[in-house]
Coordinates of C-alpha atoms in Angstrom, one line a residue:
Chain A
X901 CA 11.9 26.3 17.9
X902 CA 11.7 25.2 14.3
X903 CA 8.7 23.9 12.4
X904 CA 8.9 21.9 9.1
X905 CA 5.6 22.1 7.1
X906 CA 4.5 19.7 4.3
X907 CA 1.8 20.5 1.7
X908 CA 0.8 17.8 -0.7
X909 CA -3.0 18.1 -1.0
X910 CA -3.0 19.4 -4.6
X911 CA -0.7 19.1 -7.7
X912 CA 1.6 21.3 -5.7
X913 CA 4.4 19.8 -3.5
X914 CA 5.5 22.4 -1.0
X915 CA 7.7 22.5 2.1
X916 CA 8.6 25.4 4.4
X917 CA 10.5 26.1 7.6
X918 CA 9.4 28.6 10.3
X919 CA 11.5 29.5 13.3
X920 CA 11.4 31.9 16.3
X921 CA 13.0 34.5 14.0
X922 CA 10.2 34.0 11.4
X923 CA 10.1 32.4 7.9
X924 CA 13.3 30.5 7.2
X925 CA 12.7 29.3 3.7
X926 CA 10.3 27.3 1.4
X927 CA 10.3 25.3 -1.8
X928 CA 7.3 24.8 -4.0
X929 CA 7.0 22.7 -7.2
X930 CA 4.0 21.8 -9.3
X931 CA 4.4 18.1 -9.8
X932 CA 1.1 16.3 -10.6
X933 CA 1.3 12.6 -9.7
X934 CA 5.0 12.9 -8.7
X935 CA 4.8 13.8 -5.0
X936 CA 6.2 10.5 -3.9
X937 CA 9.5 11.0 -5.7
X938 CA 9.7 14.8 -5.1
X939 CA 8.7 15.3 -1.4
X940 CA 11.6 13.8 0.5
X941 CA 14.4 15.1 -1.7
X942 CA 12.7 18.5 -1.4
X943 CA 12.7 18.3 2.4
X944 CA 16.4 17.3 2.2
X945 CA 17.3 20.3 0.0
X946 CA 15.2 22.8 2.1
X947 CA 17.1 21.7 5.2
X948 CA 20.6 21.7 3.7
X949 CA 20.0 25.0 1.8
X950 CA 19.4 26.6 5.2
X951 CA 22.3 24.7 6.9
X952 CA 19.9 22.7 9.0
X953 CA 19.3 19.0 9.6
X954 CA 16.2 17.2 10.8
X955 CA 17.6 17.1 14.3
X956 CA 17.1 20.9 14.4
X957 CA 13.3 20.5 13.7
X958 CA 11.0 20.7 16.8
X959 CA 7.8 19.4 15.1
X960 CA 6.4 18.6 11.6
X961 CA 3.2 20.4 10.5
X962 CA 1.4 18.6 7.7
X963 CA -1.6 19.7 5.6
X964 CA -4.2 17.2 6.7
X965 CA -6.8 17.8 4.0
X966 CA -9.3 17.6 2.6
X967 CA -7.8 17.2 -0.9
X968 CA -6.3 14.6 -3.2
X969 CA -6.4 11.2 -1.3
X970 CA -3.1 10.2 -2.9
X971 CA -1.4 13.5 -2.2
X972 CA -2.5 13.5 1.5
X973 CA -1.4 9.9 1.8
X974 CA 2.1 10.8 0.7
X975 CA 2.3 13.9 2.9
X976 CA 1.0 12.2 6.0
X977 CA 3.0 8.9 5.6
X978 CA 6.1 11.0 5.1
X979 CA 5.3 13.2 8.2
X980 CA 4.6 10.1 10.3
X981 CA 8.0 8.5 9.2
X982 CA 9.9 11.7 10.0
X983 CA 8.2 12.2 13.4
X984 CA 8.6 8.6 14.5
X985 CA 12.2 8.5 13.5
X986 CA 13.2 11.8 14.9
X987 CA 10.9 11.4 18.0
X988 CA 9.2 14.7 17.4
X989 CA 5.5 15.7 17.5
X990 CA 3.2 15.9 14.4
X991 CA 0.7 18.8 13.9
X992 CA -2.1 18.4 11.5
X993 CA -3.1 21.6 9.7
X994 CA -6.5 21.5 7.9
X995 CA -6.3 23.0 4.4
X996 CA -8.9 25.7 5.1
X997 CA -7.0 26.9 8.2
X998 CA -3.9 27.4 6.1
X999 CA -5.9 29.2 3.4
X1000 CA -7.5 31.5 6.0
X1001 CA -3.9 32.2 7.2
X1002 CA -3.1 33.7 3.8
X1003 CA -6.4 35.6 3.6
X1004 CA -4.9 39.1 3.1
X1005 CA -3.0 38.0 0.0
X1006 CA -6.1 36.2 -1.3
X1007 CA -8.8 38.8 -0.7
X1008 CA -6.7 41.9 -1.2
X1009 CA -9.6 43.9 0.2
X1010 CA -11.3 44.9 3.4
X1011 CA -11.5 42.5 6.3
X1012 CA -15.3 42.4 6.4
X1013 CA -15.4 40.5 3.1
X1014 CA -16.5 36.9 3.5
X1015 CA -14.3 34.5 1.5
X1016 CA -15.3 31.1 0.4
X1017 CA -12.7 28.4 -0.1
X1018 CA -13.3 25.5 -2.5
X1019 CA -11.3 22.5 -3.4
X1020 CA -12.3 20.4 -6.4
X1021 CA -13.4 17.0 -5.1
X1022 CA -14.2 15.7 -8.6
X1023 CA -17.5 14.2 -9.8
X1024 CA -19.1 17.7 -9.3
X1025 CA -18.4 17.7 -5.6
X1026 CA -16.4 20.5 -3.8
X1027 CA -14.8 20.5 -0.4
X1028 CA -15.3 23.9 1.1
X1029 CA -15.4 26.3 4.1
X1030 CA -16.3 29.9 4.5
X1031 CA -14.3 32.5 6.3
X1032 CA -16.8 34.6 8.2
X1033 CA -16.3 37.4 10.7
X1034 CA -17.0 34.9 13.4
X1035 CA -14.3 32.6 12.0
X1036 CA -13.9 29.6 9.7
X1037 CA -17.0 27.3 9.2
X1038 CA -16.5 23.5 9.5
X1039 CA -15.3 21.9 6.2
X1040 CA -18.0 20.2 4.1
X1041 CA -18.3 18.4 0.7
X1042 CA -21.2 19.7 -1.5
X1043 CA -22.2 20.5 -5.1
X1044 CA -21.0 23.9 -6.4
X1045 CA -24.6 25.1 -6.7
X1046 CA -25.2 24.4 -3.0
X1047 CA -22.1 26.4 -2.0
X1048 CA -23.3 29.4 -4.0
X1049 CA -27.0 29.2 -2.8
X1050 CA -26.2 28.8 0.8
X1051 CA -23.5 31.6 0.9
X1052 CA -25.0 34.7 -0.9
X1053 CA -22.8 37.0 1.2
X1054 CA -19.5 35.5 -0.1
X1055 CA -18.0 38.0 -2.6
X1056 CA -14.8 36.1 -3.4
X1057 CA -14.5 32.3 -4.0
X1058 CA -11.0 31.0 -3.9
X1059 CA -10.6 27.6 -5.4
X1060 CA -8.0 24.9 -6.0
X1061 CA -9.1 23.4 -9.4
X1062 CA -8.2 23.2 -13.0
X1063 CA -11.6 24.5 -14.0
X1064 CA -12.5 28.1 -14.6
X1065 CA -15.2 28.8 -12.2
X1066 CA -15.8 32.5 -13.2
X1067 CA -18.4 31.5 -15.8
X1068 CA -20.4 29.6 -13.2
X1069 CA -20.6 32.5 -10.7
X1070 CA -23.1 35.4 -10.7
X1071 CA -22.0 38.9 -11.8
X1072 CA -20.0 40.8 -9.2
X1073 CA -18.7 37.7 -7.5
X1074 CA -15.0 37.2 -8.0
X1075 CA -13.2 33.9 -8.6
X1076 CA -9.6 33.4 -7.8
X1077 CA -7.6 30.4 -8.9
X1078 CA -5.4 29.3 -6.0
X1079 CA -3.4 26.6 -7.8
X1080 CA 0.3 27.3 -7.3
X1081 CA -0.1 31.1 -6.7
X1082 CA 0.6 31.0 -3.0
X1083 CA 2.9 29.0 -0.8
X1084 CA 0.5 27.2 1.4
X1085 CA 3.4 25.3 3.1
X1086 CA 4.6 28.7 4.4
X1087 CA 1.2 29.4 5.9
X1088 CA 1.1 25.9 7.4
X1089 CA 4.6 26.4 8.9
X1090 CA 3.5 29.8 10.4
X1091 CA 0.3 28.2 11.8
X1092 CA 2.1 25.1 13.0
X1093 CA 4.6 27.4 14.8
X1094 CA 1.7 29.2 16.5
X1095 CA -0.2 26.1 17.5
X1096 CA 2.9 24.3 18.7
X1097 CA 3.8 27.3 20.8
X1098 CA 0.3 26.9 22.4
X1099 CA 1.2 23.3 23.2
X1100 CA -1.0 21.8 20.4
X1101 CA 0.0 18.6 18.6
X1102 CA -1.7 15.4 17.4
X1103 CA -1.2 11.8 18.6
X1104 CA 1.1 10.2 16.0
X1105 CA -0.4 6.8 15.8
X1106 CA -4.0 7.8 15.5
X1107 CA -3.4 10.7 13.1
X1108 CA -5.2 10.4 9.7
X1109 CA -5.9 12.8 6.9
X1110 CA -9.2 14.6 6.8
X1111 CA -11.0 12.7 4.0
X1112 CA -14.6 14.2 4.5
X1113 CA -15.9 12.6 1.3
X1114 CA -16.9 9.1 2.2
X1115 CA -15.4 6.3 0.1
X1116 CA -18.4 4.3 -1.0
X1117 CA -17.9 0.7 -1.9
X1118 CA -20.7 -1.4 -3.5
X1119 CA -21.3 -4.6 -1.6
X1120 CA -21.7 -7.3 -4.2
X1121 CA -24.8 -9.5 -4.2
X1122 CA -24.3 -13.0 -3.1
X1123 CA -22.5 -14.8 -6.0
X1124 CA -23.1 -18.3 -4.5
X1125 CA -24.3 -20.8 -7.0
X1126 CA -25.4 -23.4 -4.5
Chain B
X508 CA 23.5 -5.9 9.6
X509 CA 20.3 -4.9 11.6
X510 CA 17.4 -4.1 9.3
X511 CA 13.9 -2.8 9.9
X512 CA 11.6 -4.0 7.0
X513 CA 8.2 -2.8 5.9
X514 CA 5.6 -4.5 3.7
X515 CA 2.4 -2.9 2.6
X516 CA 1.8 -4.1 -1.0
X517 CA -1.8 -5.4 -0.5
X518 CA -3.9 -6.0 2.6
X519 CA -1.3 -6.8 5.2
X520 CA 0.6 -4.1 7.2
X521 CA 3.8 -5.7 8.4
X522 CA 7.0 -4.6 10.0
X523 CA 10.0 -6.8 11.0
X524 CA 13.4 -6.6 12.5
X525 CA 16.1 -8.8 11.0
X526 CA 19.6 -9.1 12.5
X527 CA 22.3 -10.9 10.5
X528 CA 19.6 -13.0 8.7
X529 CA 17.8 -13.9 11.9
X530 CA 14.2 -12.8 12.4
X531 CA 13.9 -10.9 15.7
X532 CA 10.3 -9.8 15.2
X533 CA 7.7 -10.0 12.5
X534 CA 4.4 -8.2 13.2
X535 CA 1.6 -8.7 10.7
X536 CA -1.7 -6.9 10.8
X537 CA -4.3 -8.3 8.3
X538 CA -7.2 -6.2 7.2
X539 CA -10.5 -8.0 7.5
X540 CA -12.9 -5.2 6.4
X541 CA -12.5 -6.4 2.8
X542 CA -14.4 -9.6 3.5
X543 CA -17.8 -7.9 3.1
X544 CA -16.8 -6.6 -0.4
X545 CA -15.6 -9.9 -1.7
X546 CA -12.1 -8.6 -2.5
X547 CA -9.5 -6.0 -1.5
X548 CA -10.6 -2.4 -1.9
X549 CA -7.4 -0.5 -2.6
X550 CA -8.6 2.9 -1.1
X551 CA -9.7 1.3 2.2
X552 CA -6.5 -0.7 2.3
X553 CA -4.4 2.4 1.9
X554 CA -6.3 4.2 4.6
X555 CA -5.8 1.3 7.0
X556 CA -2.1 1.1 6.3
X557 CA -1.7 4.8 7.0
X558 CA -3.6 4.4 10.3
X559 CA -1.6 1.4 11.6
X560 CA 1.9 1.7 10.1
X561 CA 3.5 3.5 13.1
X562 CA 2.0 1.2 15.7
X563 CA 3.1 -1.9 13.7
X564 CA 6.6 -0.5 13.3
X565 CA 6.8 0.4 17.0
X566 CA 5.7 -3.1 18.0
X567 CA 8.3 -4.7 15.7
X568 CA 11.1 -2.7 17.2
X569 CA 9.9 -3.3 20.7
X570 CA 9.5 -7.1 20.2
X571 CA 13.1 -7.2 18.8
X572 CA 14.4 -5.8 22.1
X573 CA 16.4 -3.3 20.1
X574 CA 16.2 0.4 19.9
X575 CA 15.8 2.7 16.8
X576 CA 19.4 3.6 17.2
X577 CA 20.5 0.0 16.7
X578 CA 19.0 -0.1 13.2
X579 CA 21.4 0.0 10.3
X580 CA 19.1 0.0 7.3
X581 CA 15.4 0.2 6.3
X582 CA 14.0 -2.2 3.7
X583 CA 10.7 -1.7 2.0
X584 CA 8.6 -3.4 -0.7
X585 CA 8.2 -1.0 -3.6
X586 CA 6.3 -3.3 -6.0
X587 CA 4.5 -5.1 -7.4
X588 CA 1.3 -4.4 -5.6
X589 CA -1.5 -1.8 -5.2
X590 CA -0.4 1.8 -5.6
X591 CA -2.2 3.3 -2.6
X592 CA -1.0 0.8 -0.1
X593 CA 2.5 0.8 -1.5
X594 CA 2.7 4.6 -1.3
X595 CA 2.1 4.4 2.5
X596 CA 4.9 1.9 3.1
X597 CA 7.4 3.4 0.8
X598 CA 7.0 7.0 2.0
X599 CA 6.9 6.0 5.6
X600 CA 10.0 3.8 5.3
X601 CA 12.1 6.3 3.4
X602 CA 11.3 9.2 5.6
X603 CA 11.8 7.1 8.8
X604 CA 15.2 6.1 7.3
X605 CA 16.0 9.7 6.4
X606 CA 15.3 10.9 10.0
X607 CA 17.8 8.3 11.3
X608 CA 20.4 8.8 8.5
X609 CA 19.9 5.2 7.4
X610 CA 20.1 3.7 3.9
X611 CA 17.0 2.3 2.2
X612 CA 16.9 -1.1 0.6
X613 CA 14.1 -1.3 -2.0
X614 CA 12.7 -4.8 -2.3
X615 CA 10.7 -6.6 -5.0
X616 CA 7.7 -8.3 -3.4
X617 CA 7.8 -11.4 -5.6
X618 CA 11.6 -11.8 -5.1
X619 CA 11.1 -11.5 -1.3
X620 CA 8.6 -14.4 -1.4
X621 CA 11.3 -16.6 -3.0
X622 CA 13.8 -15.6 -0.2
X623 CA 11.3 -16.4 2.6
X624 CA 13.0 -19.8 2.6
X625 CA 16.5 -18.4 3.3
X626 CA 16.4 -19.0 7.0
X627 CA 18.9 -20.7 9.3
X628 CA 19.5 -24.4 8.8
X629 CA 18.5 -26.0 5.5
X630 CA 18.8 -23.5 2.7
X631 CA 18.2 -23.9 -1.0
X632 CA 21.2 -24.0 -3.3
X633 CA 21.4 -21.7 -6.3
X634 CA 20.3 -22.2 -9.0
X635 CA 16.9 -23.4 -8.0
X636 CA 13.4 -23.6 -9.5
X637 CA 10.8 -21.3 -7.8
X638 CA 7.1 -21.5 -7.9
X639 CA 5.4 -18.3 -6.7
X640 CA 1.7 -19.0 -6.1
X641 CA -0.6 -16.5 -4.4
X642 CA -3.8 -14.5 -4.9
X643 CA -2.1 -12.1 -7.3
X644 CA 0.7 -14.3 -8.9
X645 CA 1.3 -17.7 -10.3
X646 CA 4.7 -18.0 -11.9
X647 CA 7.6 -20.4 -12.4
X648 CA 11.1 -19.0 -12.3
X649 CA 14.6 -20.2 -12.5
X650 CA 16.6 -18.4 -9.7
X651 CA 20.3 -17.9 -10.5
X652 CA 23.1 -16.5 -8.3
X653 CA 23.4 -12.6 -8.0
X654 CA 19.6 -12.1 -7.9
X655 CA 19.2 -13.0 -11.5
X656 CA 16.0 -14.6 -12.7
X657 CA 14.6 -16.3 -15.7
X658 CA 10.8 -16.4 -15.9
X659 CA 9.8 -19.7 -17.3
X660 CA 6.0 -19.2 -17.4
X661 CA 3.1 -17.5 -15.6
X662 CA -0.6 -17.5 -15.5
X663 CA -2.4 -16.2 -18.6
X664 CA -5.5 -15.2 -16.7
X665 CA -6.4 -15.8 -13.0
X666 CA -3.7 -16.6 -10.4
X667 CA -4.1 -19.9 -8.6
X668 CA -5.1 -18.2 -5.3
X669 CA -7.6 -16.0 -7.2
X670 CA -9.1 -19.2 -8.7
X671 CA -9.4 -20.7 -5.2
X672 CA -11.1 -17.5 -4.0
X673 CA -13.5 -17.1 -6.9
X674 CA -14.6 -20.8 -6.8
X675 CA -15.1 -20.5 -3.0
X676 CA -17.4 -17.5 -3.7
X677 CA -19.5 -19.7 -6.1
X678 CA -19.6 -22.3 -3.3
X679 CA -20.9 -19.7 -0.9
X680 CA -17.8 -19.9 1.3
X681 CA -17.3 -16.1 1.3
X682 CA -14.0 -14.2 0.9
X683 CA -11.2 -15.1 1.2
X684 CA -12.4 -18.6 0.6
X685 CA -9.2 -20.4 -0.4
X686 CA -8.4 -21.6 3.1
X687 CA -12.0 -22.7 3.6
X688 CA -11.8 -25.0 0.5
X689 CA -8.6 -26.4 1.9
X690 CA -10.4 -27.1 5.3
X691 CA -13.6 -28.7 3.7
X692 CA -11.5 -30.8 1.3
X693 CA -9.9 -32.6 4.2
X694 CA -13.1 -34.7 4.6
X695 CA -13.8 -35.0 0.8
X696 CA -12.7 -37.4 -1.9
X697 CA -10.4 -35.8 -4.5
X698 CA -11.6 -38.1 -7.3
X699 CA -15.3 -37.7 -6.6
X700 CA -15.8 -35.3 -9.5
X701 CA -13.7 -34.8 -12.6
X702 CA -12.6 -31.2 -13.3
X703 CA -10.1 -30.2 -16.0
X704 CA -6.4 -29.7 -15.4
X705 CA -5.9 -26.7 -17.7
X706 CA -2.7 -26.6 -19.8
X707 CA -1.2 -29.6 -18.0
X708 CA 0.1 -31.0 -21.3
X709 CA 0.7 -27.7 -23.0
X710 CA 4.5 -28.3 -23.1
X711 CA 5.2 -24.8 -21.8
X712 CA 5.3 -23.4 -18.3
X713 CA 2.3 -21.2 -18.5
X714 CA -0.9 -21.6 -16.4
X715 CA -4.5 -20.8 -17.0
X716 CA -7.3 -21.2 -14.3
X717 CA -10.2 -19.3 -15.8
X718 CA -11.3 -22.5 -17.8
X719 CA -11.4 -24.5 -14.5
X720 CA -13.5 -21.7 -13.0
X721 CA -16.0 -21.9 -15.8
X722 CA -16.1 -25.7 -15.6
X723 CA -17.0 -25.5 -11.9
X724 CA -19.6 -22.8 -12.7
X725 CA -21.3 -25.1 -15.3
X726 CA -21.0 -28.1 -13.0
X727 CA -22.7 -26.1 -10.1
X728 CA -25.5 -24.9 -12.4
X729 CA -26.2 -28.4 -13.5
X730 CA -25.7 -30.2 -10.2
X731 CA -26.8 -27.7 -7.6
X732 CA -28.3 -30.1 -5.1
X733 CA -25.6 -32.7 -5.5
X734 CA -22.9 -30.1 -5.1
X735 CA -24.6 -28.7 -2.0
X736 CA -24.9 -32.2 -0.4
X737 CA -21.3 -33.2 -1.2
X738 CA -19.5 -29.9 -0.7
X739 CA -16.3 -31.5 0.8
X740 CA -16.1 -33.8 -2.3
X741 CA -16.4 -30.7 -4.6
X742 CA -13.7 -28.9 -2.7
X743 CA -11.4 -31.8 -2.7
X744 CA -11.8 -32.4 -6.4
X745 CA -11.4 -28.7 -7.3
X746 CA -8.3 -28.5 -5.1
X747 CA -6.8 -31.6 -6.7
X748 CA -7.2 -30.1 -10.1
X749 CA -5.3 -26.9 -9.2
X750 CA -2.6 -28.7 -7.2
X751 CA -2.1 -31.3 -10.0
X752 CA -1.3 -28.5 -12.5
X753 CA 0.9 -26.6 -10.1
X754 CA 2.9 -29.7 -9.2
X755 CA 3.2 -31.1 -12.8
X756 CA 4.4 -27.8 -14.2
X757 CA 6.9 -27.2 -11.4
X758 CA 8.3 -30.7 -11.9
X759 CA 8.7 -30.1 -15.7
X760 CA 10.4 -26.8 -15.0
X761 CA 12.8 -28.4 -12.5
X762 CA 13.7 -31.1 -15.1
X763 CA 14.4 -28.4 -17.7
X764 CA 16.5 -26.4 -15.3
X765 CA 18.2 -29.5 -14.1
X766 CA 17.9 -28.1 -10.6
X767 CA 17.5 -30.3 -7.6
X768 CA 16.1 -27.7 -5.3
X769 CA 12.5 -26.5 -5.6
X770 CA 11.2 -23.5 -3.7
X771 CA 7.5 -22.8 -3.2
X772 CA 6.5 -19.3 -2.1
X773 CA 3.4 -17.2 -1.7
X774 CA 0.1 -17.5 0.1
X775 CA -1.2 -20.6 -1.6
X776 CA 2.0 -22.5 -0.4
X777 CA 0.0 -22.7 2.9
X778 CA -2.5 -25.0 1.1
X779 CA -2.3 -28.4 2.8
X780 CA -2.8 -30.5 -0.4
X781 CA -0.1 -28.5 -2.2
X782 CA 2.3 -29.0 0.7
X783 CA 1.5 -32.7 0.9
X784 CA 2.0 -33.2 -2.9
X785 CA 5.4 -31.5 -2.8
X786 CA 6.4 -33.5 0.3
X787 CA 5.7 -36.7 -1.6
X788 CA 7.8 -35.4 -4.5
X789 CA 10.7 -34.9 -2.1
X790 CA 10.3 -38.5 -0.8
X791 CA 11.3 -39.8 -4.3
X792 CA 14.8 -38.5 -3.3
X793 CA 15.2 -36.7 -6.6
X794 CA 14.4 -33.3 -5.4
X795 CA 14.7 -31.1 -2.3
X796 CA 11.5 -29.1 -1.7
X797 CA 11.5 -25.9 0.4
X798 CA 8.2 -24.7 1.8
X799 CA 8.2 -21.6 4.0
X800 CA 6.7 -21.9 7.4
X801 CA 3.0 -20.8 7.2
X802 CA 3.7 -17.4 8.9
X803 CA 6.2 -16.6 6.1
X804 CA 3.9 -17.9 3.3
X805 CA 1.5 -15.0 3.2
X806 CA 2.6 -11.4 2.9
X807 CA 5.0 -10.4 5.7
X808 CA 7.9 -8.0 6.4
X809 CA 10.4 -10.7 7.6
X810 CA 10.9 -12.0 4.1
X811 CA 11.5 -8.5 2.9
X812 CA 14.2 -8.1 5.5
X813 CA 15.7 -11.5 4.8
X814 CA 16.2 -10.6 1.1
X815 CA 17.4 -7.1 2.0
X816 CA 20.0 -8.7 4.3
X817 CA 21.4 -10.7 1.4
X818 CA 21.3 -7.8 -1.0
X819 CA 23.0 -5.5 1.5
X820 CA 26.1 -7.6 1.2
X821 CA 26.5 -7.0 -2.6
X822 CA 24.7 -3.8 -3.4
X823 CA 25.6 -0.2 -2.5
X824 CA 23.6 1.2 0.4
X825 CA 21.9 4.5 -0.6
X826 CA 19.3 6.8 1.0
X827 CA 16.9 6.4 -2.0
X828 CA 15.0 9.6 -1.0
X829 CA 13.3 9.6 -4.4
X830 CA 12.0 6.0 -4.3
X831 CA 8.5 5.6 -5.6
X832 CA 6.3 2.5 -5.8
X833 CA 6.2 0.6 -9.1
X834 CA 2.8 -1.3 -9.0
X835 CA 3.7 -3.5 -12.0
X836 CA 7.3 -4.1 -11.1
X837 CA 8.7 -7.2 -12.8
X838 CA 11.1 -9.7 -11.2

């Protein structure tokens, strides 16, 4: 079994392969606004560098969001094209599940610590989820202040953003900038492998990114002049 | 050559299968949710494309009675159009092609409109004069062999289809209102009211429709009750103004080009008054006019495949894994 994972939710474009023998390889590039030209050549290189072709791949795991609408659109449309052409299943990996997967590297401390994950959703909003002892909370979109107030027990906030959040956090709370530091595609590949082994996959046609933040359109008033 | 083609530049998700220049299938899914917003909302359009692209492609392959393994190339529109919607079509098409080891044929949306007329039977002869008229474009072009083009003129503000839609909004006909103006105009008199024919005597091949829009706006403010009572007459008169300009400029361009063949393309080519005017021009015997069948007038993937089929004969076939949309792609 071989899983190909795709990560495009942030300025990073990453891909990774995971087989029965463990991690096979990964590529990660920081390419803001260039995912569309970088992603497929990157997949092609990753496969050929490891003497593999798409026909060796059992399923495609794609980071499903939340995150950049454009990034997710490119990742998911690429995953859909590969899966439909090769006739293989698609597995959606929510960003926070992939982040929870790399928890030891992120927290670098005892397991009982609660970690908060945040992704900059712009206009002051943050997508987030908290990894508690009981597991990962459902993803939500809220103001930063709300995230802090409602989760006093979180000692580490890990965020995908180009802002420095440390200044905004109370003393003793640590902020870690995620951007480009870890290969989320590797985590997605590992998780995809695990889920696919358990028989999990998503229906190809109906699959859509996790947008969370509603897209609000103003309905214009009636412009009729008669 | 058997080609799967994909079109997603605006609010139609479409896939088609073309074999040796024949259309085997052409599935078009139009997005209607934009009506309530009075125009296409790019983010909503992109989301809908992503939701439907695999099903539309599946349907196109099934209806062609072929299998994925029969395909020899994948053609896709990569511009001009809306970035979000284009990203879905381009990334889906090139990864689908990659998974089947097929080449990708990138197609210009405007160019594909011109080649919607290259079907079996009567075909235009190069060089010809092309009028592309839709909600997003109004331009006159001289089409030479080897896919070479000379733009003669284009709109300086609103596209003709945009003018139709905006005036329809003022008339309370909703969005997209162009086809409703066409429908109402059928029972109206085209000389009932006098509206300007902008730039009709300008001597160049450019268009402008914002002045007409303003003229209609002023007319409606001053004659609200009259306009309301004689809506079909207003529609017929507005439509006549737009059609007159389009026909006159196209004719001037054909004279300059010394081409006998005139090709009309784009969504507004479905307008019945425009079709009638060009058919009458053909009756003079001086020109041959090519109007695409209505299903190939609006955005569709069959025209993308028809052009790709012609291009595949002269251009190298490559995987184009790096292909990205170009929203302002020129012809």
